[in-house]
Coordinates of C-alpha atoms and ligand atoms in Angstrom, one line a residue:
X8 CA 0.0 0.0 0.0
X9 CA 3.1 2.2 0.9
X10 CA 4.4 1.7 -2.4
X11 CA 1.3 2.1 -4.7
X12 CA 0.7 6.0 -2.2
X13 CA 4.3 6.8 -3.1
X14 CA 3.7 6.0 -7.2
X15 CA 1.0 8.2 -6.9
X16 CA 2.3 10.8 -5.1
X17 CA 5.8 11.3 -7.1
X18 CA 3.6 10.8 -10.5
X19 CA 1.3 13.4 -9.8
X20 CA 4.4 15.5 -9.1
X21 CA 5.9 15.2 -12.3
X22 CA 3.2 13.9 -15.1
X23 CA 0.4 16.7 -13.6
X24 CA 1.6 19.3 -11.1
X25 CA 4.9 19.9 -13.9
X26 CA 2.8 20.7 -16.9
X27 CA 0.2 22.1 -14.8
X28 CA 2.2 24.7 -13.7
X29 CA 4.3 24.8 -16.7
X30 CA 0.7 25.5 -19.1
X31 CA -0.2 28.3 -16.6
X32 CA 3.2 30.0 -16.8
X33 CA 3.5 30.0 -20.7
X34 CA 0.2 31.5 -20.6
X35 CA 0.9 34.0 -17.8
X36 CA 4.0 34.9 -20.8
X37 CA 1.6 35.7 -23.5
X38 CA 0.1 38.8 -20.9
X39 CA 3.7 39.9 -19.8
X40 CA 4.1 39.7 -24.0
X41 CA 1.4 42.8 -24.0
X42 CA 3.1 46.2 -22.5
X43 CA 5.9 47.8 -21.0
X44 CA 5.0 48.3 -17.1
X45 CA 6.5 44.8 -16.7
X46 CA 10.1 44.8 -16.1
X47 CA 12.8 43.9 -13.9
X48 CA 14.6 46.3 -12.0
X49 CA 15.0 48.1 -8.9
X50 CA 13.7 51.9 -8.2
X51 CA 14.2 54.0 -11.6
X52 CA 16.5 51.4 -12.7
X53 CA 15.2 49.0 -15.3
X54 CA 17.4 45.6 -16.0
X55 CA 15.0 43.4 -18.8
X56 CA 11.8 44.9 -20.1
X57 CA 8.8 41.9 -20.3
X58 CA 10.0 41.7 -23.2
X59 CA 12.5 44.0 -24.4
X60 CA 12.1 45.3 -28.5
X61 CA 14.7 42.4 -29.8
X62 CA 12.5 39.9 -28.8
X63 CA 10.2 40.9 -30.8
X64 CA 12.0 41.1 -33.9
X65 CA 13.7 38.1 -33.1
X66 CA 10.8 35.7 -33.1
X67 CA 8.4 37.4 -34.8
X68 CA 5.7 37.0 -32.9
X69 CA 3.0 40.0 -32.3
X70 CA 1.9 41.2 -28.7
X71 CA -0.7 38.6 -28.0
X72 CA -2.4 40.0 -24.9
X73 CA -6.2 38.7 -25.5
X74 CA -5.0 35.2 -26.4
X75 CA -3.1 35.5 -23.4
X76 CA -5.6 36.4 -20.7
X77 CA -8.1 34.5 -22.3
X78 CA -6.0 31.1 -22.5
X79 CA -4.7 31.5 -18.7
X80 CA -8.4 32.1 -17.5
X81 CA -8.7 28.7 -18.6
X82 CA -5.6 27.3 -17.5
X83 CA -6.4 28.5 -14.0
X84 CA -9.2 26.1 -13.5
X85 CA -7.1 23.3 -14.2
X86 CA -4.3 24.9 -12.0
X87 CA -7.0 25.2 -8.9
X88 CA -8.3 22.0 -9.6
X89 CA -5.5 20.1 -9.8
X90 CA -4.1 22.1 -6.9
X91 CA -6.9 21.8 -4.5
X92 CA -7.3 17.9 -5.4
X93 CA -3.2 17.4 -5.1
X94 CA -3.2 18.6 -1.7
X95 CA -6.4 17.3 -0.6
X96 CA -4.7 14.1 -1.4
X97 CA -1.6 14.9 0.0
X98 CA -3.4 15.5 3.6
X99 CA -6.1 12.6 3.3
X100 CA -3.0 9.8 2.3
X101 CA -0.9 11.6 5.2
X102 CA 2.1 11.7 2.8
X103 CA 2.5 15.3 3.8
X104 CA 4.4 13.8 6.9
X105 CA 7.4 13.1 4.5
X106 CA 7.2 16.2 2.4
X107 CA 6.8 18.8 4.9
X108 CA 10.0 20.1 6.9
X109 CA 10.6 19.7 10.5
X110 CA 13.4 21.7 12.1
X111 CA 16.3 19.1 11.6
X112 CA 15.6 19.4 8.0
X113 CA 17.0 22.7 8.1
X114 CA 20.2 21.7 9.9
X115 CA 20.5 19.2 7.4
X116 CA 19.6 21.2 4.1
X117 CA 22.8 22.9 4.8
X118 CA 24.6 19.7 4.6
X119 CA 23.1 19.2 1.3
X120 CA 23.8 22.6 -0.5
X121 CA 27.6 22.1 0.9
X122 CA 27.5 18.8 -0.5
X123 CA 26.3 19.9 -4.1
X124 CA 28.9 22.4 -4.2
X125 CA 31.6 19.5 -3.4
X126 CA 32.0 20.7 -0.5
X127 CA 31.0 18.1 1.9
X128 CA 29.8 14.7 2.4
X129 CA 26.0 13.7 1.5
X130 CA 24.3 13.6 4.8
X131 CA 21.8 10.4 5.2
X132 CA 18.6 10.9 2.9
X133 CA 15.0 9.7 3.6
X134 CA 12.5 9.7 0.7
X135 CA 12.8 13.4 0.3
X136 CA 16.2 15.0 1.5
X137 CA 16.0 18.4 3.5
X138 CA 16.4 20.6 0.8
X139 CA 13.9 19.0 -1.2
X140 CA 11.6 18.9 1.4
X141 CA 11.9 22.7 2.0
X142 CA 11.8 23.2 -1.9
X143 CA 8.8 21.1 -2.7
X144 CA 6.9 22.2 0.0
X145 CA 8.3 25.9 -0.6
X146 CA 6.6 25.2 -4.1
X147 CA 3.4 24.3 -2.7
X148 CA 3.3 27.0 -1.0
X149 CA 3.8 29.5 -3.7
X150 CA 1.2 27.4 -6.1
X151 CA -1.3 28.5 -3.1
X152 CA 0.0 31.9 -3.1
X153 CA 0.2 32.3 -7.3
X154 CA -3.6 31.8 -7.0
X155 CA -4.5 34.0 -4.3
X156 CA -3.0 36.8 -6.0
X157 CA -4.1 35.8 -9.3
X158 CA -7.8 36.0 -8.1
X159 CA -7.0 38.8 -6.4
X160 CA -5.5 40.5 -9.8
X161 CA -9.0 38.8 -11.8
X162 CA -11.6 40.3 -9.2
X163 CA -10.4 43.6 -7.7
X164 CA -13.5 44.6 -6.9
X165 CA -15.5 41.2 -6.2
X166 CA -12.9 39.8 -4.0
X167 CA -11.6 43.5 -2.9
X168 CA -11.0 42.3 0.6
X169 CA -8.2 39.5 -0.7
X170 CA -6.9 42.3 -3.0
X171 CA -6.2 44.6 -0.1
X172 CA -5.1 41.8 2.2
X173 CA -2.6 41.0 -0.2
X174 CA -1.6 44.8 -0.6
X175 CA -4.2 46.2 -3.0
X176 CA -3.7 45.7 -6.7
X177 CA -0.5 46.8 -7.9
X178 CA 1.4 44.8 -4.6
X179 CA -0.7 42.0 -5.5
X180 CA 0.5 42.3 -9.2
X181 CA 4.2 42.8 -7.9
X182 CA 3.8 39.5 -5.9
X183 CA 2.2 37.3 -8.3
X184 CA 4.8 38.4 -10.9
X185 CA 7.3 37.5 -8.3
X186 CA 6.3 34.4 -7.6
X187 CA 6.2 33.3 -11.5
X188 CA 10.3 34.4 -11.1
X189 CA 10.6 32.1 -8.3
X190 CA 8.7 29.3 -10.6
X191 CA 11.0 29.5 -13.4
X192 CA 13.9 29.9 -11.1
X193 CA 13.0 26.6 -9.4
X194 CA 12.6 24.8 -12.7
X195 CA 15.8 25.9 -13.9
X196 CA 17.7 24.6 -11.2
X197 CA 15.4 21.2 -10.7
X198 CA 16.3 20.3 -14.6
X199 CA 20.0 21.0 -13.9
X200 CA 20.0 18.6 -11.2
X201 CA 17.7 16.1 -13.1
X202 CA 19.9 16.5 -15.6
X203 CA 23.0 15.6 -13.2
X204 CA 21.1 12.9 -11.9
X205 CA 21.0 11.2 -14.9
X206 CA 19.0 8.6 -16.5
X207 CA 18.1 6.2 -13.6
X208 CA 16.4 8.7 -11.6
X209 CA 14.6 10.5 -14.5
X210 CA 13.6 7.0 -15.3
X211 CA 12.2 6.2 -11.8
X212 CA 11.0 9.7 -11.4
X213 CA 8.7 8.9 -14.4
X214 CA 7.6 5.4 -13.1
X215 CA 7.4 6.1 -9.9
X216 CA 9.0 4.1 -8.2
X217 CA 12.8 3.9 -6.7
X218 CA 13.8 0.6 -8.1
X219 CA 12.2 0.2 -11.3
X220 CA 11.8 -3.2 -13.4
X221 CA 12.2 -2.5 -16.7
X222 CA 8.6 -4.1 -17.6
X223 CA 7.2 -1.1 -15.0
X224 CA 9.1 1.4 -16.6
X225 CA 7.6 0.3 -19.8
X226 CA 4.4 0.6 -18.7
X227 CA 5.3 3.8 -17.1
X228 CA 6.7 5.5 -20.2
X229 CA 3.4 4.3 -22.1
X230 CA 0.9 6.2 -19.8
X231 CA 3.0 8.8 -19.5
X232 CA 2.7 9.1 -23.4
X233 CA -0.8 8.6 -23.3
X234 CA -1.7 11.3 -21.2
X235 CA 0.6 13.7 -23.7
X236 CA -1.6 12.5 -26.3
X237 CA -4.9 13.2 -24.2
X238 CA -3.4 16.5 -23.6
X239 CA -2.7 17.4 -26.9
X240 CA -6.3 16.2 -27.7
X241 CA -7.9 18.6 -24.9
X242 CA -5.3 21.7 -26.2
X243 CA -6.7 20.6 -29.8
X244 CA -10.1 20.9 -29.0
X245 CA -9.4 24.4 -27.5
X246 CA -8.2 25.6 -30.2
X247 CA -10.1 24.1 -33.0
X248 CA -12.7 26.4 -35.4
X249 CA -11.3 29.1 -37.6
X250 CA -11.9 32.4 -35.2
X251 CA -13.4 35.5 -36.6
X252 CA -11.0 37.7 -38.2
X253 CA -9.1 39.2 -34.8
X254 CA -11.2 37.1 -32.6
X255 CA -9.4 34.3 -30.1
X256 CA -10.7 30.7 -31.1
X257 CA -14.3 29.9 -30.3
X258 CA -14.2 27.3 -28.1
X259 CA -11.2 29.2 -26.0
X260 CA -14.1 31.9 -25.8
X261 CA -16.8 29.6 -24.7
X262 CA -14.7 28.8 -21.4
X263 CA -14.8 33.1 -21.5
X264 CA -18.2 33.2 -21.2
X265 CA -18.3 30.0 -18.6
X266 CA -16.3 31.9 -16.2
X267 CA -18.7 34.8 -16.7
X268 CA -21.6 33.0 -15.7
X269 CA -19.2 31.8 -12.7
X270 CA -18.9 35.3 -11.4
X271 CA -22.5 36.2 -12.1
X272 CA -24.0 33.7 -10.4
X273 CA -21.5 33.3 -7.6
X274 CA -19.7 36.2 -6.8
X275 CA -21.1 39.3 -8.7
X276 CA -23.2 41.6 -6.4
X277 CA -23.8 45.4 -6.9
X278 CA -23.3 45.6 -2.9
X279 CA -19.8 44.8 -3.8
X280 CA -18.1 48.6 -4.0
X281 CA -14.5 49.1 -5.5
X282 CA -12.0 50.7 -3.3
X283 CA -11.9 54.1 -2.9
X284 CA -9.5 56.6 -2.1
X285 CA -8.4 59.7 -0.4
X286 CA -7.1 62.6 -2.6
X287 CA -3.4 62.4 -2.0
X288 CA -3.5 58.8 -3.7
X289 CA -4.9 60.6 -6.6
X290 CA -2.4 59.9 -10.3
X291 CA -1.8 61.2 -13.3
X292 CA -4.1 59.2 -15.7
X293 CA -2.7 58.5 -19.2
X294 CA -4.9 59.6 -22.3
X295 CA -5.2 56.0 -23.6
X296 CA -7.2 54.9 -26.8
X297 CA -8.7 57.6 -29.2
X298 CA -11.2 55.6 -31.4
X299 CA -14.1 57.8 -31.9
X300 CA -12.6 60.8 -31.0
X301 CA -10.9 62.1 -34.3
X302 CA -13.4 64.4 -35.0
X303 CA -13.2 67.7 -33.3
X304 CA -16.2 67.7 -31.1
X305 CA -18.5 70.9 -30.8
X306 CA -19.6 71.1 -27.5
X307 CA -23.1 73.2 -28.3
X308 CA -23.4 70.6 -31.0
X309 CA -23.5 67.1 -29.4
X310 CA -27.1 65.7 -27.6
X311 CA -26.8 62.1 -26.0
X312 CA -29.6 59.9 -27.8
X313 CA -31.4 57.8 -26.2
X314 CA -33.4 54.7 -27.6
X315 CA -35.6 52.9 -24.2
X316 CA -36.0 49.5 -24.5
X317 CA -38.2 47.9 -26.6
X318 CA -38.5 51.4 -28.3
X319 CA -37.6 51.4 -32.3
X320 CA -36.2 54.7 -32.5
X321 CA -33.8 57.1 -30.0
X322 CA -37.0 59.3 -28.9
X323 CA -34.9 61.5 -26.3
X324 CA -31.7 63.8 -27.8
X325 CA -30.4 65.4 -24.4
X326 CA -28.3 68.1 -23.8
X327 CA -25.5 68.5 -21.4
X328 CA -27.5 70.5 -18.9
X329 CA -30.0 68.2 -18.6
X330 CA -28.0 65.4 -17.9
X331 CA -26.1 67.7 -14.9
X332 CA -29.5 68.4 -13.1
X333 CA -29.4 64.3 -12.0
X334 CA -27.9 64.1 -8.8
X335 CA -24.2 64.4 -9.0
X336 CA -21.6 62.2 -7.3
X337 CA -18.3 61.7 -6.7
X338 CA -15.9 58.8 -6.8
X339 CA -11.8 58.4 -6.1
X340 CA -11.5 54.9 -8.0
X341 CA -8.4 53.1 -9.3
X342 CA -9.0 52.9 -13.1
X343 CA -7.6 49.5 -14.5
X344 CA -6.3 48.9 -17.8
X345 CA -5.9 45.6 -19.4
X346 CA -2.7 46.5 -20.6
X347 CA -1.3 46.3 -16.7
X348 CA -1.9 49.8 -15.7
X349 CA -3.8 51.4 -13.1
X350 CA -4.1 54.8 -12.3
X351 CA -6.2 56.4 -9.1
X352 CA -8.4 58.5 -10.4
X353 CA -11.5 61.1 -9.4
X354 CA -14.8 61.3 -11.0
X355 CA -17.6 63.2 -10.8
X356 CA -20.8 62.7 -12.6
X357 CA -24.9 61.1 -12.5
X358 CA -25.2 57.7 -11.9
X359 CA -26.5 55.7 -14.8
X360 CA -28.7 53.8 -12.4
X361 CA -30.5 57.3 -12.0
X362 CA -29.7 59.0 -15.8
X363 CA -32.1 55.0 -16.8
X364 CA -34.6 55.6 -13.8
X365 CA -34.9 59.3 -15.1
X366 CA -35.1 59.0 -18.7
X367 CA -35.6 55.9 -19.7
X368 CA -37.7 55.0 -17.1
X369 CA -38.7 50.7 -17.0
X370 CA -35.4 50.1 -19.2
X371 CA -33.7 48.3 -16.3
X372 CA -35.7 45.3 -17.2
X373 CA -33.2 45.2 -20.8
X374 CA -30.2 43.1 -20.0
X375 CA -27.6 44.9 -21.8
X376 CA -26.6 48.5 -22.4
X377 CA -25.1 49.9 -25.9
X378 CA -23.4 52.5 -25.8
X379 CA -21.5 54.2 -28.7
X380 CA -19.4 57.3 -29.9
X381 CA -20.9 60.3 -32.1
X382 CA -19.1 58.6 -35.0
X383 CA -20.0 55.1 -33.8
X384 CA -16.0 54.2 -34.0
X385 CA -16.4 53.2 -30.6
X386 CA -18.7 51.0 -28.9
X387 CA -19.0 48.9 -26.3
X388 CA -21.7 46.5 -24.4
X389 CA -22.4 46.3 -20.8
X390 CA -24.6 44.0 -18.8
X391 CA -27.4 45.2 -16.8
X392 CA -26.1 45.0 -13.3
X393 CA -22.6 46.2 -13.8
X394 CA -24.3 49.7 -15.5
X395 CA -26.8 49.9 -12.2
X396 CA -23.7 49.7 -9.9
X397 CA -24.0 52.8 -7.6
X398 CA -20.3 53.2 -8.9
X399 CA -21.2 53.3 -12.2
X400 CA -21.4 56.8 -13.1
X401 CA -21.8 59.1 -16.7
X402 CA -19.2 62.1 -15.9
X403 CA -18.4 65.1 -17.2
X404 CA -15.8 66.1 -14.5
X405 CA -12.1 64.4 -13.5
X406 CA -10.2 65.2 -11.4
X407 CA -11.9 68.3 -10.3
X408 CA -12.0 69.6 -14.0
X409 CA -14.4 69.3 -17.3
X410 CA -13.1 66.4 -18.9
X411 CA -10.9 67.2 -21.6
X412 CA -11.4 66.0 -25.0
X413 CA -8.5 63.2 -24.9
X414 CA -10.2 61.6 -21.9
X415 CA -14.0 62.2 -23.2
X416 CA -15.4 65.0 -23.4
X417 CA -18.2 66.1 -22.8
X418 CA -19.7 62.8 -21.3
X419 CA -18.2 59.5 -20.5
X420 CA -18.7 56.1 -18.8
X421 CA -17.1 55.2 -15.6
X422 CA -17.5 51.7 -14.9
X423 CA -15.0 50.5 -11.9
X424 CA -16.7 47.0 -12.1
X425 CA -14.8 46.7 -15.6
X426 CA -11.8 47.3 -16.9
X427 CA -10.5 50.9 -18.9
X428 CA -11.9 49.1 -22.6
X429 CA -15.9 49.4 -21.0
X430 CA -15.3 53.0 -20.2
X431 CA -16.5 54.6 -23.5
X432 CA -14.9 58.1 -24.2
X433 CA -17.5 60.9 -25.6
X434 CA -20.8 58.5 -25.8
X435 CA -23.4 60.0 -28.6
X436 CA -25.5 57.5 -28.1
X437 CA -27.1 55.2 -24.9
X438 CA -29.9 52.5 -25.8
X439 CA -31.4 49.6 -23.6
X440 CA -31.4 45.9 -25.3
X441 CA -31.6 42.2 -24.8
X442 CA -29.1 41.1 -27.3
X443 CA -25.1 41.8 -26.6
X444 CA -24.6 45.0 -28.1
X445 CA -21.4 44.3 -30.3
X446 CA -18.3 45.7 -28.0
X447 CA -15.1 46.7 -30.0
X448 CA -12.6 45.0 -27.7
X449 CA -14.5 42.1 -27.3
X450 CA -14.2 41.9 -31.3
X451 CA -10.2 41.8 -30.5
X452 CA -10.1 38.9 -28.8
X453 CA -10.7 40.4 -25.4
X454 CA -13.6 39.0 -22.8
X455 CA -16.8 40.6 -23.3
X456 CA -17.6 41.4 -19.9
X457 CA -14.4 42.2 -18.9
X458 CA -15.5 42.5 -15.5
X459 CA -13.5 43.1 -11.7
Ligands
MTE5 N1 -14.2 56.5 -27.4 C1 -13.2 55.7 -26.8 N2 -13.3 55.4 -25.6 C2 -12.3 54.6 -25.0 C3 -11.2 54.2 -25.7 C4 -11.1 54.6 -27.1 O1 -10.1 54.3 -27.8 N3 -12.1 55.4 -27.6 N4 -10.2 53.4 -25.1 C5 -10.6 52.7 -23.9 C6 -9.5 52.2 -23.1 S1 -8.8 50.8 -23.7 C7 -9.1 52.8 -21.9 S2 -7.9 52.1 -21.0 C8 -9.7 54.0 -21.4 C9 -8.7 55.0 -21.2 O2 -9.3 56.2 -20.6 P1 -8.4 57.5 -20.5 O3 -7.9 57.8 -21.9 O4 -9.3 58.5 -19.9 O5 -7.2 57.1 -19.6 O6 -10.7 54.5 -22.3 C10 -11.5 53.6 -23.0 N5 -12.5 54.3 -23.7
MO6 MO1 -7.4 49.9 -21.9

């Protein structure tokens, strides 16, 4: 029984837990692949971009940001599963007695390092030896931590108590980053000693088993090449059907809209209220995007049209003033971009909640919001209860001033329950539907509801 818990145990290490964690960093690559905030380096000081201009021109490959959130959003089910269900194990077979460190290991991982730099003599091993004890579990550990942050970083504002715990955003960013590092550093360093091990232990690392018959390493080997092929055939079926032109492969956007219904269901709730903060924290937000806004805008000019649901045509045209005699509020919000960026930011404008109960009274029954620019460049689609969040404003003011042209003049959304691409610059037009109003990110590649 010992033996047939310690196949399982060492197998699921390296056939699962290996490629597990290997699929999720690759993935977590694609997103570092998208924009310049991610570097190493310490104060102004910048060692390695992620990824510096060579790379690109090296391999050829385009930033591939929306592949790459959307293909590690399904990764991390199959890293949380696999975690949870490893360690569950781990507890339930008690196994965890020989993998976890007790003090002596300590003492004797010391032994160990001198040893592997020649300078000492190997100090008596049990299954595990100290260091790899402290290692493994070390890399338990971080697996645990990768995902706090990571949902953390997903769901700001859903899980905005495990964001701040962690640090609030950016730290949690910082540390989930940091803990991909420690990931790559760890596999560096356990293929180098695989590698000096040589074939005998790769061999019974595979099997399982310390002394290994060459009929069970066979075997072994075999189902080790099986599950390749079953992975390849699940990676296949994720990426089968031709994609719309700019558009991430369907089924990968399936799992998209899975995880949506997820959060709905499960963790979505308008009582849910982004951070806010005090004016000191306040940044300098970048002009980002200007789809839509090419043409000069003439302020006496523009109306907001309206179409209520179920109506055919956009019955109300309203002016600026009108829209300013709602009841005005004001929010200090961090703005998120997908790109990586976040910038604290302050608001003021009428909730959409009350600019629907107001003039386009009974609309809240629709369960989706279009919204698009003057020119209709721009457009996006938002789902009912994200656009009656009380933090989900229309404003004409930031940060204490009119908006200014670059960031959306005269009116925009402000939508801290999504991410920067929801919150439309210089809307021209507002109407209340059932069917997903076409969104121009989402047309990119990028999640439709894009939501924190
Ligand atoms: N009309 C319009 N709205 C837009 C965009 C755009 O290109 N055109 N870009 C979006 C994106 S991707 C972001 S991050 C935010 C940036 O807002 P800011 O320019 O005020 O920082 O605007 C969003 N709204
Ligand atoms: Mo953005």
């Amino acid at each position: 029984m010992l033996l047939l818990k310690h196949r399982l145990a060492t197998r699921w290490h390296h056939w699962i837990n290996f490629p597990v964690l290997s699929l999720m960093i690759l993935s977590g690559l694609f997103i570092y692949w998208a924009w310049d905030p991610y570097r190493i380096g310490f104060g102004e000081t910048t060692l390695l971009h992620m990824f510096p201009d060579w790379f690109y021109k090296f391999s050829g490959i385009g930033k591939k940001l929306s592949l790459g959130m959307a293909m590690h959003f399904v990764f991390g089910w199959v890293f949380a599963l696999n975690g949870i269900a490893y360690v569950a194990y781990m507890w339930l077979s008690g196994e965890w007695r020989e993998l976890l460190p007790d003090a002596k290991c300590f003492r004797q991982a010391i032994a160990v390092v001198k040893h592997d730099l020649g300078l000492g003599p190997l100090p008596p091993q049990g299954r595990y030896n100290a260091a790899q004890r402290i290692t493994y579990s070390a890399v338990i550990a971080m697996g645990g931590l990768s995902l706090l942050t990571g949902l953390a970083i997903y769901k700001p504002v859903q899980l905005a108590w495990l964001t701040s715990l962690l640090g609030g955003y950016q730290w949690a960013r910082w540390e989930h980053f940091w803990l991909t590092m420690g990931f790559i550093g760890f596999f560096g360093i356990h293929v180098a000693q695989v590698i000096r091990a040589g074939w005998v232990n790769f061999r019974s690392m595979v099997a399982g088993y310390d002394d290994v018959a060459p009929s069970r390493s066979r075997r072994a080997f075999l189902a080790l090449g099986g599950g390749a092929v079953a992975a390849f055939a699940g990676a296949g079926w994720l990426f089968s059907g031709k994609p719309e032109e700019g558009d991430i492969p369907p089924n990968l956007r399936n799992v998209l809209k899975f995880n949506e219904r997820v959060v709905r269901s499960a963790l979505y709730d308008n009582a849910n209220l982004a951070p806010t903060f005090p004016a000191s924290a306040i940044g300098k937000l970048k002009a980002n995007g200007v789809e839509g806004l090419e043409e000069e805008l003439v302020p006496a000019a523009w109306r907001l049209e309206v179409r209520p649901y179920q109506a055919s045509e956009f019955t109300r045209k309203l002016t600026l003033d009108e829209i300013k005699a709602l009841p005005r509020y004001e929010e200090t919000i961090e703005f998120k971009c997908v790109e990586g960026w976040s910038t604290v930011t302050q608001f003021a404008g009428a909730r959409l909640s009350d600019f629907t109960a107001r003039f386009a009274p009974g609309s809240e029954r629709a369960a989706c919001i279009g919204m698009n620019t003057p020119d209709e460049v721009y457009y996006v689609g938002i789902d009912m209860p994200s656009a009656l969040h009380p933090q989900t404003l229309l404003a004409w003011e930031m940060n204490g001033q009119p908006l200014t042209d670059e960031h959306g003049a005269p009116l925009r959304l402000v939508i801290p329950v999504k991410y920067g691409i929801k919150n439309i610059k210089r809307i021209g037009r507002i109407w209340y539907t059932d069917a997903r109003p076409a969104d121009y990110w989402a047309e990119y590649g990028y999640d439709w509801y894009a939501g924190l």
